XYZ file of N, CA and C in Angstrom:
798
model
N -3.231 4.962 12.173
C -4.176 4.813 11.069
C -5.616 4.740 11.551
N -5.983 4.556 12.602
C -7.146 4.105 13.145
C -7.250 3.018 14.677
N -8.527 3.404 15.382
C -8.638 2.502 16.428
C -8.859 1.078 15.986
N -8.816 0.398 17.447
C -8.601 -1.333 16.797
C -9.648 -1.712 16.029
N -10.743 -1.412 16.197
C -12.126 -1.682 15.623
C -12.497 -1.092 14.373
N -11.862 -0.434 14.693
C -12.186 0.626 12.542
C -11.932 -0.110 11.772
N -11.735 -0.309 10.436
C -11.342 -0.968 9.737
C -9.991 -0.302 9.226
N -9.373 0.988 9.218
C -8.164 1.037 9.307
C -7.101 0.782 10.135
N -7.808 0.597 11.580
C -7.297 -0.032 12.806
C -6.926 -1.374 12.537
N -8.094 -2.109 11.923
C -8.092 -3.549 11.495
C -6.684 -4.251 10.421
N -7.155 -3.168 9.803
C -5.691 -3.167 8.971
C -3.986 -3.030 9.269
N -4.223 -2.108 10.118
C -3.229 -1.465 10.885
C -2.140 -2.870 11.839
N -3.587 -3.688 12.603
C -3.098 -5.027 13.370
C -3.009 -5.633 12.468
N -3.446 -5.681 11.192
C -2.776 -6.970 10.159
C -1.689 -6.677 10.077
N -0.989 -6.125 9.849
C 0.688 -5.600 9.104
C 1.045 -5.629 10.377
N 0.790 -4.980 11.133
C 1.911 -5.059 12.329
C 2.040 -6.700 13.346
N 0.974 -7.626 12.877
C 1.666 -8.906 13.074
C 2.115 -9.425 12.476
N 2.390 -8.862 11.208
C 3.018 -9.777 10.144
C 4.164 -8.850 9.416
N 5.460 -8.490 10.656
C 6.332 -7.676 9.779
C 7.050 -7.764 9.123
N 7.636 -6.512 8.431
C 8.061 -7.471 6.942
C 6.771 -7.108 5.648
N 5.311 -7.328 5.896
C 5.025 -7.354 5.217
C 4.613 -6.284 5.081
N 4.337 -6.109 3.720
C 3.594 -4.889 2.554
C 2.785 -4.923 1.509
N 2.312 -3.879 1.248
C 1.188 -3.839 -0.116
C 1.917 -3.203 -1.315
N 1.688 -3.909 -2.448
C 2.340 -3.520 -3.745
C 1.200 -3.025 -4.860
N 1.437 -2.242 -5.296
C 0.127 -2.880 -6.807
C 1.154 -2.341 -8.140
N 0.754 -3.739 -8.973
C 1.606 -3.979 -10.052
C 0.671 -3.922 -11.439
N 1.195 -2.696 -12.234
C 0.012 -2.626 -13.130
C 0.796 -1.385 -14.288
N 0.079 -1.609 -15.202
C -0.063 -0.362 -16.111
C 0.921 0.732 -15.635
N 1.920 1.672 -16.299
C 2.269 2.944 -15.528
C 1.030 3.808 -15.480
N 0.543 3.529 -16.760
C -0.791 5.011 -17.094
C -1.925 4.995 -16.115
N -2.081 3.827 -14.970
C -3.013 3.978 -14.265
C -3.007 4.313 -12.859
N -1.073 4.620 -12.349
C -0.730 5.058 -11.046
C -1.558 6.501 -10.593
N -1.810 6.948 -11.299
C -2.423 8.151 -11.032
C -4.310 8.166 -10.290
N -4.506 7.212 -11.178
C -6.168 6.248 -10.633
C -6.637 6.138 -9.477
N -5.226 5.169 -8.736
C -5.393 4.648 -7.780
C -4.966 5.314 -6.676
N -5.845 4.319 -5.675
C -6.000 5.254 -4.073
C -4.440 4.698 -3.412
N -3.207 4.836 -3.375
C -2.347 4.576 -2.998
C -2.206 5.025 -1.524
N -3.356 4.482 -0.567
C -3.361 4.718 0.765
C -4.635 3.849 1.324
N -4.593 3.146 0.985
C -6.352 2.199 1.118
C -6.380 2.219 2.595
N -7.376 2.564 3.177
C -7.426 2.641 4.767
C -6.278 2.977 5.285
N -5.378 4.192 4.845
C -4.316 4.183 5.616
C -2.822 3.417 5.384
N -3.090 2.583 4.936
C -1.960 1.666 4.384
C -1.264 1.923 3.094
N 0.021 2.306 3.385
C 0.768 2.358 1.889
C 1.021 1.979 1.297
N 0.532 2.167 0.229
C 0.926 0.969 -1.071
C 2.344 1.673 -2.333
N 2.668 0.596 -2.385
C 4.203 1.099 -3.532
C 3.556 0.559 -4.929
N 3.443 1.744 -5.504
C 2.782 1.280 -7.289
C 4.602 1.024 -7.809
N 3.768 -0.167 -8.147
C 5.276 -0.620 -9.365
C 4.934 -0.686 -10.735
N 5.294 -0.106 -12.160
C 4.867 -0.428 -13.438
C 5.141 -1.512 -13.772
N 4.505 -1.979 -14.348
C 4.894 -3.860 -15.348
C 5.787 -3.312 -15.980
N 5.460 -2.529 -16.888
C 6.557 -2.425 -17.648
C 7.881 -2.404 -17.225
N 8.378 -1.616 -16.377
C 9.735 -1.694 -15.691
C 9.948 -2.445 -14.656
N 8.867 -3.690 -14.117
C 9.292 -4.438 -13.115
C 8.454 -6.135 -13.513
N 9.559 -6.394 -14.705
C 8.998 -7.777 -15.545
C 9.015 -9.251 -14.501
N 10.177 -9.043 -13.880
C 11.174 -10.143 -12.729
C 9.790 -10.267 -11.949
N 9.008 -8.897 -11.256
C 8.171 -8.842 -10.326
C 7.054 -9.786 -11.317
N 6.847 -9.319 -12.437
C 5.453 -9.750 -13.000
C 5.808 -11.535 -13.369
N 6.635 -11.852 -13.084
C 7.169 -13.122 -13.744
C 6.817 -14.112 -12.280
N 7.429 -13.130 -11.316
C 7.055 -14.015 -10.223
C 5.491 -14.751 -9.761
N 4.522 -13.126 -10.386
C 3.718 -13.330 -9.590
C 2.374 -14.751 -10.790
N 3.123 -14.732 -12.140
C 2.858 -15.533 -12.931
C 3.274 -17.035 -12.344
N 4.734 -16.838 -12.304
C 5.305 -18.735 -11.735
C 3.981 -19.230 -10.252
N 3.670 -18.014 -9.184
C 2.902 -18.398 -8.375
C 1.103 -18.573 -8.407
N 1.033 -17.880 -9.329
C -0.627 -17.849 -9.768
C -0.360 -19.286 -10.385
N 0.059 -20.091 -11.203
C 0.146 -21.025 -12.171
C 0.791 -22.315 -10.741
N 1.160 -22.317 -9.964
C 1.847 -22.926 -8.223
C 0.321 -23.141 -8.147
N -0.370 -22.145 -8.246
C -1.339 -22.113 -7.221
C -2.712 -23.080 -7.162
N -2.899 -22.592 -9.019
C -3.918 -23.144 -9.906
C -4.083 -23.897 -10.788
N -3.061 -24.711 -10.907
C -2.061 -25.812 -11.929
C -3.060 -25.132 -13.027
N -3.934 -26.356 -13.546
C -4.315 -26.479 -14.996
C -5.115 -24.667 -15.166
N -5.628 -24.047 -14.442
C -5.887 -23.120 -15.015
C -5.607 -22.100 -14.214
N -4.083 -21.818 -14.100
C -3.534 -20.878 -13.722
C -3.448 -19.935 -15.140
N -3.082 -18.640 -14.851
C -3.176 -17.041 -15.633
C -1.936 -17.610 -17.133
N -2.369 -17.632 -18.000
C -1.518 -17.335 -19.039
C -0.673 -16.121 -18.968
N 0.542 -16.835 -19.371
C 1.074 -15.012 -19.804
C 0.886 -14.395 -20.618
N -0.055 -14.323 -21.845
C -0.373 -13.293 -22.533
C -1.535 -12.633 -21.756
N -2.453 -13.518 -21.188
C -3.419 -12.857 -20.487
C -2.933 -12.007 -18.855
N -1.653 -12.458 -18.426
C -1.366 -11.526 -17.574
C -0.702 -10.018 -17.821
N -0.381 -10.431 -19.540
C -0.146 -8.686 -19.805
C -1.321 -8.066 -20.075
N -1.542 -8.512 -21.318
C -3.102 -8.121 -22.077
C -4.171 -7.880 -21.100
N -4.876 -8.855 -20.595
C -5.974 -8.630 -19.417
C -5.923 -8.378 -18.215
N -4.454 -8.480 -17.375
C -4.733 -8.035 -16.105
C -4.005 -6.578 -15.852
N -2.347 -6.597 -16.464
C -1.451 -5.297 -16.465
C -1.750 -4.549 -16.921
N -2.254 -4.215 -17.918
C -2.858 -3.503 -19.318
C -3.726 -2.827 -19.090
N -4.700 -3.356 -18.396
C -6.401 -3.131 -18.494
C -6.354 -2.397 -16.657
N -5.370 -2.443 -15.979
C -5.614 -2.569 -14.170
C -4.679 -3.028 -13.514
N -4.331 -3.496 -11.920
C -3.629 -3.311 -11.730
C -3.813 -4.690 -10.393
N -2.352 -5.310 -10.310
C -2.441 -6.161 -8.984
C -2.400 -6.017 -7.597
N -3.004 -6.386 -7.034
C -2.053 -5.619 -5.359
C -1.699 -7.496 -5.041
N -0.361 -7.157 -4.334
C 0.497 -7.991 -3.734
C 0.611 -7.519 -2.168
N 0.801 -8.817 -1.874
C 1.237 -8.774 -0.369
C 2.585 -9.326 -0.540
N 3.187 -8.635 -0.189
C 4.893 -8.647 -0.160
C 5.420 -9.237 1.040
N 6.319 -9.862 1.664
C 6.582 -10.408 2.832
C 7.894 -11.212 2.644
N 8.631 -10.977 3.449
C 10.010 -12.146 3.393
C 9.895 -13.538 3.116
N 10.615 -13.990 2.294
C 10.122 -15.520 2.151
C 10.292 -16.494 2.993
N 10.999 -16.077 4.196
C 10.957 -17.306 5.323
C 9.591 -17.234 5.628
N 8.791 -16.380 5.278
C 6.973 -16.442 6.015
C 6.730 -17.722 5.568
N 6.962 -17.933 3.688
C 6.694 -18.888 3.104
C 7.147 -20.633 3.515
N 6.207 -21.613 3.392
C 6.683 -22.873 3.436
C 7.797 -23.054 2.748
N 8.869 -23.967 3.621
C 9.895 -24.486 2.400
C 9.756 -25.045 1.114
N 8.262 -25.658 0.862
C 8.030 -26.276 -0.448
C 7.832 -25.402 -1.250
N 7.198 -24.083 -0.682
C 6.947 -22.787 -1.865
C 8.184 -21.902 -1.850
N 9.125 -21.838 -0.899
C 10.176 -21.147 -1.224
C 11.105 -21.739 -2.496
N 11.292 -23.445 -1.746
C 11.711 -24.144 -3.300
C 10.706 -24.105 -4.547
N 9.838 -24.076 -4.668
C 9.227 -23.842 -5.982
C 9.634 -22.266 -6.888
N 9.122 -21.799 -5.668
C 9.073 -20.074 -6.433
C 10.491 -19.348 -6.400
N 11.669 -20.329 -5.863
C 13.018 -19.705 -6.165
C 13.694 -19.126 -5.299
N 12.481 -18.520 -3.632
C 13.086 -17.569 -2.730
C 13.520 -18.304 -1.817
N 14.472 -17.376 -0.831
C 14.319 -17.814 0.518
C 14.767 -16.767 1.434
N 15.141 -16.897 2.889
C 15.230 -15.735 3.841
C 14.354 -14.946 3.816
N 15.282 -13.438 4.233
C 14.381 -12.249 3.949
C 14.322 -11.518 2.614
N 14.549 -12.839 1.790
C 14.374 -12.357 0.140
C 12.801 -11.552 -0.065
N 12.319 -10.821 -0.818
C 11.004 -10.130 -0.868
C 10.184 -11.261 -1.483
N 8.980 -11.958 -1.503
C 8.440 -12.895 -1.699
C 7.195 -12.505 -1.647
N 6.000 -12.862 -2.584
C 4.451 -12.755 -3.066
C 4.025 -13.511 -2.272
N 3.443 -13.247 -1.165
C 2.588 -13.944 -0.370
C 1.093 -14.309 -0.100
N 0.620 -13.263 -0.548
C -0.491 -13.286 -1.473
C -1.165 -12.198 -2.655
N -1.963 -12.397 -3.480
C -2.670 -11.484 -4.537
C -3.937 -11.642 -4.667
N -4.147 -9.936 -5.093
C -5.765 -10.516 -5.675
C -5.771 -9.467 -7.131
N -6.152 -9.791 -7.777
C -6.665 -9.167 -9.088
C -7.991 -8.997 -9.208
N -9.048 -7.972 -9.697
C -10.195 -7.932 -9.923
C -9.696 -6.740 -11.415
N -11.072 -6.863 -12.085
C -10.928 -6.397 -13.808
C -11.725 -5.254 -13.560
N -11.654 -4.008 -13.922
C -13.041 -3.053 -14.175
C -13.666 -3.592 -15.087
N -15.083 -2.875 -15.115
C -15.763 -3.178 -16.118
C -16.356 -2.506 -16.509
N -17.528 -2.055 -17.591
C -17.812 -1.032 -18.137
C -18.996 -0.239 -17.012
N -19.150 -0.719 -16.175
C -19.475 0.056 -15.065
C -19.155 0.716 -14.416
N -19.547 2.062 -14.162
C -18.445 2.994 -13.728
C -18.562 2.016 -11.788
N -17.379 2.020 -11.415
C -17.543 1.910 -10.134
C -17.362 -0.076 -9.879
N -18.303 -0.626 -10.529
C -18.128 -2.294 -10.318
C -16.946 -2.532 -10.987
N -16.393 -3.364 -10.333
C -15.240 -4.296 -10.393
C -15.582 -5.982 -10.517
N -14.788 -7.030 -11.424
C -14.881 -7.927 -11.057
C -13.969 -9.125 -10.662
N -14.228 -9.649 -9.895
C -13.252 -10.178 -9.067
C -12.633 -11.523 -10.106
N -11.671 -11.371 -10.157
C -10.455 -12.654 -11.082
C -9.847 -13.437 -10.025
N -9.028 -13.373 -9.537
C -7.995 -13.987 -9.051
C -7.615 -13.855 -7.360
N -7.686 -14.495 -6.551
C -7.399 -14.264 -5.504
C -6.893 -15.372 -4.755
N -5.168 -15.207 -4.492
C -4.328 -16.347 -4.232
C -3.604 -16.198 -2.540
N -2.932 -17.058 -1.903
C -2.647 -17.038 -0.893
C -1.364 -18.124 -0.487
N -0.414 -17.294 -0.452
C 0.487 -19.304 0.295
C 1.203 -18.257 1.904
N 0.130 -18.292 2.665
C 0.067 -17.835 3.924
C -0.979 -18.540 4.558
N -0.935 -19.759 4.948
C -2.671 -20.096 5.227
C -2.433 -19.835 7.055
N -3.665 -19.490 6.934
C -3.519 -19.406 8.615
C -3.782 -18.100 9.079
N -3.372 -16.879 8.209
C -2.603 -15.533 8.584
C -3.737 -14.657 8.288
N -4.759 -14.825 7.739
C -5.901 -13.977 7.206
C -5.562 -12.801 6.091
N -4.199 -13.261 5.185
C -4.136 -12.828 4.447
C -4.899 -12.489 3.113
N -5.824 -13.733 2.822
C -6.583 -13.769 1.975
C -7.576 -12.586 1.888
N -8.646 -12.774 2.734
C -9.231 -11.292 2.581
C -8.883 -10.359 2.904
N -7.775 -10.085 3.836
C -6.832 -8.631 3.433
C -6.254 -8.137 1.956
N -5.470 -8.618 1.416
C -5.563 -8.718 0.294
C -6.738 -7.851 -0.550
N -7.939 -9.051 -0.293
C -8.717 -8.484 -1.136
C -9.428 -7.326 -0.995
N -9.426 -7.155 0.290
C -10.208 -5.788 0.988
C -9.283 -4.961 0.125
N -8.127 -4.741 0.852
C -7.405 -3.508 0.483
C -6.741 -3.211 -1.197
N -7.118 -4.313 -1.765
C -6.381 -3.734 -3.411
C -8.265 -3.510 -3.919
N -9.482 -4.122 -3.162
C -10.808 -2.620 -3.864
C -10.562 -1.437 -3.332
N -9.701 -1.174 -2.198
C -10.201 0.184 -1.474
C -9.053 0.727 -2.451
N -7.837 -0.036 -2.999
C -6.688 0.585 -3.638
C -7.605 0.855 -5.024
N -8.381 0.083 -5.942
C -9.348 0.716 -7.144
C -10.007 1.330 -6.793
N -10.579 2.031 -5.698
C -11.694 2.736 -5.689
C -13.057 1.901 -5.550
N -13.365 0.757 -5.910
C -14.229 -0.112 -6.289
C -15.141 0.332 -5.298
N -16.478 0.264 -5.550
C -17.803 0.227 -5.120
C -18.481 -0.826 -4.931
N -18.519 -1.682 -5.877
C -19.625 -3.187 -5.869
C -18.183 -4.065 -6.590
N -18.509 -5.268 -6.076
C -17.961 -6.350 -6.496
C -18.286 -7.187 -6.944
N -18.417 -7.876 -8.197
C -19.070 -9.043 -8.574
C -18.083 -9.967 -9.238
N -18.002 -11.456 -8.317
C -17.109 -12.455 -8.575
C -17.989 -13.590 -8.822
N -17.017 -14.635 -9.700
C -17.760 -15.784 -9.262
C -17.087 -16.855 -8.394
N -17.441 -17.907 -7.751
C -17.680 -18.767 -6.804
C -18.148 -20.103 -6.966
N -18.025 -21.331 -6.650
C -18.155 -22.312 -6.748
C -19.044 -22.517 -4.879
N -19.941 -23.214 -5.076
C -20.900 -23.758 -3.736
C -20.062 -24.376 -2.720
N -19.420 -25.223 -3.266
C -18.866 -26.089 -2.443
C -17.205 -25.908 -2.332
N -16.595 -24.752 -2.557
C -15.123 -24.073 -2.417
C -15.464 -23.010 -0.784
N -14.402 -23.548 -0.053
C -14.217 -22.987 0.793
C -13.804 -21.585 0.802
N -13.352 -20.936 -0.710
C -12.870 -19.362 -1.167
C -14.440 -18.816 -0.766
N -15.297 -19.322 -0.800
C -16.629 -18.757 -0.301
C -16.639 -18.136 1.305
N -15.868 -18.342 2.152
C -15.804 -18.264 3.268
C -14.866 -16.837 3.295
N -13.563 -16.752 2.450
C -13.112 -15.925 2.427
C -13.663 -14.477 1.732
N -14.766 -14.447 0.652
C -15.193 -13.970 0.237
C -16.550 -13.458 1.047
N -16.758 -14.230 1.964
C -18.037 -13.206 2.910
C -17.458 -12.788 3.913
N -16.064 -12.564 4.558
C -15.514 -11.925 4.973
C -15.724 -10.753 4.693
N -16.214 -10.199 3.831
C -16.034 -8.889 3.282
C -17.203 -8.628 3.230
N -18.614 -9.155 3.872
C -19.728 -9.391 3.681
C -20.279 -9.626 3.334
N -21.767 -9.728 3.599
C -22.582 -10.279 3.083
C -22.774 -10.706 1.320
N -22.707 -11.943 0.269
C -22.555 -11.984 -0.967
C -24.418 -12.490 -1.511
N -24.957 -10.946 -2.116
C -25.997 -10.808 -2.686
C -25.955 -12.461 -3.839
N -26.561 -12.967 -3.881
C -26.674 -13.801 -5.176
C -27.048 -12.965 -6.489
N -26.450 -13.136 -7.373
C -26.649 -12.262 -8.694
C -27.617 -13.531 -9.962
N -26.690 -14.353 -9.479
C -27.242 -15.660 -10.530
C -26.427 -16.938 -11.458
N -26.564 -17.253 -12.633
C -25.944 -18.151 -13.470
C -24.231 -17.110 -14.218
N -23.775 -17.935 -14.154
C -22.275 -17.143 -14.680
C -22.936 -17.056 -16.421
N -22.281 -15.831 -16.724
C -22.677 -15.498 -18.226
C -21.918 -16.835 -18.976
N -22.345 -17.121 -19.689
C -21.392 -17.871 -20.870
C -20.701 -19.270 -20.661
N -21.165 -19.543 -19.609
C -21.181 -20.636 -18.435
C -19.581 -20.555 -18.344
N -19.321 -21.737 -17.181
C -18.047 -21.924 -16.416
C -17.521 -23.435 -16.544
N -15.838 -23.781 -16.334
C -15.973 -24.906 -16.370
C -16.184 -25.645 -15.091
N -16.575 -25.140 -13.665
C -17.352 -25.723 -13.311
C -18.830 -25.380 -13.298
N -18.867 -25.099 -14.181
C -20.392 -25.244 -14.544
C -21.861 -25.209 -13.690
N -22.076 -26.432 -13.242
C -23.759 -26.056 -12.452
C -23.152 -26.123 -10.751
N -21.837 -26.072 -10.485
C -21.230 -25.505 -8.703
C -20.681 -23.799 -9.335
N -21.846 -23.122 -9.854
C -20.618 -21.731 -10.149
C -22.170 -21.164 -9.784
N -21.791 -20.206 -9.691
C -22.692 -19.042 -9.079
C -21.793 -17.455 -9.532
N -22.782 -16.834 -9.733
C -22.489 -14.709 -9.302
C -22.659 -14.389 -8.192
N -21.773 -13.687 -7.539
C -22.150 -12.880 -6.241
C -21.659 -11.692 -6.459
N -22.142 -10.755 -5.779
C -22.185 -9.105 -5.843
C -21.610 -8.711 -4.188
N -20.788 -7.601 -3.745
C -20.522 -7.348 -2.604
C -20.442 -6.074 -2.837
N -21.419 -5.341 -1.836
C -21.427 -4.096 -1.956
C -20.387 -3.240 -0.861
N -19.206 -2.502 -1.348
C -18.362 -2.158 -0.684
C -17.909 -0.604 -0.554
N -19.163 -0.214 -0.307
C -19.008 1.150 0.297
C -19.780 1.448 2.050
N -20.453 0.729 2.550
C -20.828 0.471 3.944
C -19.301 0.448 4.245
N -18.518 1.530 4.885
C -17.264 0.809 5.752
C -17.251 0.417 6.955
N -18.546 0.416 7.437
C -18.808 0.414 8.785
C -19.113 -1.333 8.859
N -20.388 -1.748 8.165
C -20.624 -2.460 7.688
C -18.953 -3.714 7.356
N -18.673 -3.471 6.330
C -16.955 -3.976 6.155
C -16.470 -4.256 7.293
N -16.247 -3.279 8.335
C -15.634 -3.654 9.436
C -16.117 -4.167 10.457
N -17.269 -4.250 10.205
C -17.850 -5.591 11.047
C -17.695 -6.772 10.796
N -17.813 -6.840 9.545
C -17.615 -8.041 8.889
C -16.253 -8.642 8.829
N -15.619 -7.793 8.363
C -13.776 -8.176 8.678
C -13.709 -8.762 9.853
N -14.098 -8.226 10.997
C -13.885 -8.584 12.683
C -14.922 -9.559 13.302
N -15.626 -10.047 11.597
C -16.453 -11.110 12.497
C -17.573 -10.748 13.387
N -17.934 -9.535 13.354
C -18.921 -8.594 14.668
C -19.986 -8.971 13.606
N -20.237 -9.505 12.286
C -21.669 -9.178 11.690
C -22.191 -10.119 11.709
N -23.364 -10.135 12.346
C -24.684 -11.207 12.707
C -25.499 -11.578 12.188
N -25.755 -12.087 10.871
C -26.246 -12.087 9.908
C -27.121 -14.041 9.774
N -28.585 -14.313 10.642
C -28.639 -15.346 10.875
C -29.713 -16.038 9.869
N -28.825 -17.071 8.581
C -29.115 -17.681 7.837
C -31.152 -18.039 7.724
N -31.399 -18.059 6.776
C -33.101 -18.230 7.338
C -33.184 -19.586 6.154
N -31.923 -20.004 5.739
C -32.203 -20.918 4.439
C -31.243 -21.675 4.616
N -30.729 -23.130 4.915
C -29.785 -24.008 4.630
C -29.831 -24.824 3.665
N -28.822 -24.892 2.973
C -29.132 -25.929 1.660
C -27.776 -26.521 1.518
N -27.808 -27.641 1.009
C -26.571 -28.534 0.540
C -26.139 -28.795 -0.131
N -24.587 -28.035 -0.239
C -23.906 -27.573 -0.974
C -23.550 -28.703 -2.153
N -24.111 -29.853 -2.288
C -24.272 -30.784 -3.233
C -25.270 -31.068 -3.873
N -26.754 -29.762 -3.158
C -27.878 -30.320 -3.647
C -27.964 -29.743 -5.201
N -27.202 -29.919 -6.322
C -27.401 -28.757 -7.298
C -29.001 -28.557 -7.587
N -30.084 -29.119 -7.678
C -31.231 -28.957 -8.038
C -31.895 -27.721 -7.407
N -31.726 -28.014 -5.998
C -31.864 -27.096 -4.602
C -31.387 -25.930 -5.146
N -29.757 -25.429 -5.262
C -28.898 -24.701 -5.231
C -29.537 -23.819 -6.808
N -30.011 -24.946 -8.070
C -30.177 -23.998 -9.169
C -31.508 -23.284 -9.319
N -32.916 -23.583 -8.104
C -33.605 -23.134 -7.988
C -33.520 -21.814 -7.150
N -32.281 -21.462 -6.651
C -31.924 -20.152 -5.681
C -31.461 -19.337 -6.488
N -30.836 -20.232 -8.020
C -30.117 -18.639 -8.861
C -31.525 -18.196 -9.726
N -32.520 -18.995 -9.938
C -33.813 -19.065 -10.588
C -34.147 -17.984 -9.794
N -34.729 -17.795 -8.273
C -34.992 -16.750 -7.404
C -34.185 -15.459 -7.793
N -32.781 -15.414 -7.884
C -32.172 -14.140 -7.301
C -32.285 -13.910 -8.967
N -32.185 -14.503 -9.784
C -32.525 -14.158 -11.471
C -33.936 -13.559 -11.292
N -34.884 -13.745 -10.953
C -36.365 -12.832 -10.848
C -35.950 -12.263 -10.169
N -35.450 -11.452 -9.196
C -35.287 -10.451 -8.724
C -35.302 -10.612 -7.268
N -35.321 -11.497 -6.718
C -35.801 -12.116 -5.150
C -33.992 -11.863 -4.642
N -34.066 -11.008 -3.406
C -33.014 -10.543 -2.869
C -32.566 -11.987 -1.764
N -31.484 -12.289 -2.203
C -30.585 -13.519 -1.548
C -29.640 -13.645 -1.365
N -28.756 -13.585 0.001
C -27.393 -13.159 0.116
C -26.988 -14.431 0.985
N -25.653 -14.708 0.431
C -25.112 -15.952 1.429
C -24.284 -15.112 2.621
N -24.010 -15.395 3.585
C -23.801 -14.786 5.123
C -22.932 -15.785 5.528
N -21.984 -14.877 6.310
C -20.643 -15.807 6.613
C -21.209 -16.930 7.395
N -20.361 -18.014 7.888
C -19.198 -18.193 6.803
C -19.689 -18.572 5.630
N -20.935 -18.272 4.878
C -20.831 -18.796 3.198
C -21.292 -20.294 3.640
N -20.294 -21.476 4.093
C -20.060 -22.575 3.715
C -20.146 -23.237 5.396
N -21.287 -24.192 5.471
C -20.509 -24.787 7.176
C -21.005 -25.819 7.400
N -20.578 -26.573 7.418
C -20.601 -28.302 7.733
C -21.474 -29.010 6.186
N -20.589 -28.422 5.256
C -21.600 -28.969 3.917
C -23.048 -28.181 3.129
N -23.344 -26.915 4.343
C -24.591 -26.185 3.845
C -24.031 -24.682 3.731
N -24.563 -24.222 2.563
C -24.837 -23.089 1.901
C -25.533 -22.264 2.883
N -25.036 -21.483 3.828
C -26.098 -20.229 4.347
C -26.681 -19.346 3.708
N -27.944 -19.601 3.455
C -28.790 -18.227 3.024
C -29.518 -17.513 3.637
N -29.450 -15.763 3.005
C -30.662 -15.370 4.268
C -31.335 -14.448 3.167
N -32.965 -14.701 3.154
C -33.580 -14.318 1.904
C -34.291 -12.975 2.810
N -34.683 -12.478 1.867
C -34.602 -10.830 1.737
C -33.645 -9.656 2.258
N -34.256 -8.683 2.647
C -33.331 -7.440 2.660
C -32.668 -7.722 3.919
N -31.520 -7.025 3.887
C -30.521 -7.210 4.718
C -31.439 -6.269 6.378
N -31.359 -5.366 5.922
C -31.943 -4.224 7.239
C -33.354 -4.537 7.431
């Protein structure tokens, strides 16, 4: 698929230390045709919701494992996520899984088991995507932003815009994928509310990406702030709301401070 350093290379050493595992995407039949069913090289098995309910049931019991009080409804996992787009799963034997999640979620052995997901929504932008859901019961394995890398390269996606909480360590996993532009205040607010933020990830640099995946991107903060200071923190979405270019830089999050690095990247 690629040398070690490419980012299909990169990919390539994910799966092959972790065998057994695979990429799924679970969605719509009408949208198999859409998707890039080879994201860097890697094969993905489109499964329809419609004919694979058991699959969609699972990946409901574990989103709701994951996120107690506001884990995915099931009307909203037909309606808004199957319907509208499509999941990618990381598939893997369930001995990968802890015994507490094998007993929860029903599996065990080399039963096929959801090891991790990510969901992101299109939006009326041709090209942006936005990021929903992104789960993991692999800790350790760098499944998380695999995952998420490879089900945008499986949409096609161009830009990414998720939201984020300051003081959530998912911030760390999310600049994995590089550098996260600040966009601003979440529309319509959030229920965490003044710890929520927009971020934007622009994901067509693959070069770029694969630096970042491998940790090679050097990106040295020119702004520290604390990730409790909300006053601090709501005068930075005030900035990137006027137009002032502000990107948090891995890891995002480190010893309690928010890395920022204000202006243009190059």
């Amino acid at each position: 698929m690629g040398d070690g350093d490419s980012l299909p290379g990169q990919a390539e050493a994910f799966l092959s230390a972790h065998p057994g595992a695979s990429l799924v995407a679970l969605g719509s039949g009408e949208h198999a045709g859409a998707l890039n069913l080879s994201p860097l090289g890697v094969p993905v098995t489109f499964l329809p919701a419609e004919r694979n309910v058991d699959l969609a049931m699972r990946y409901l019991s574990l989103n709701q494992f994951a996120f107690g009080g506001i884990g995915v409804p099931r009307w909203v996992l037909s309606d808004l996520y199957l319907l509208p787009g499509a999941i990618g799963l990381l598939r893997c034997p369930a001995r990968m899984l802890s015994a507490s999640v094998q007993e929860r979620l029903g599996v065990a052995g080399d039963e096929p088991a959801i090891g991790a997901a990510y969901y992101a929504a299109p939006s009326l932008t041709p090209g942006l995507f936005i990021g929903v859901s992104l789960l993991s019961v692999l800790p350790g394995t760098g499944a998380s932003p695999w995952v998420k890398a490879l089900t945008l390269q499986m949409l096609r996606a161009r830009r990414l815009r998720g939201v984020a909480q300051w003081d959530n360590p998912s911030v760390r996993v999310h600049s994995r994928l590089g550098p996260l532009r600040l966009v601003g205040r979440v529309p319509g607010g959030h229920e965490y509310g003044e710890r929520s933020f927009v971020y934007e990830s622009e994901l067509t640099d693959l070069t770029r990406l694969a630096d970042a995946m491998a940790r090679r991107l050097s990106l040295t903060p020119t702004l520290r702030v604390s990730a409790t200071d909300l006053p601090a923190l709501s005068a930075l979405l005030d900035r990137a709301e006027a137009g002032e270019v502000l990107h948090l830089v891995y890891p995002g999050l480190e010893a309690g401070q928010v890395l920022v690095r204000e202006g243009p990247l190059d």
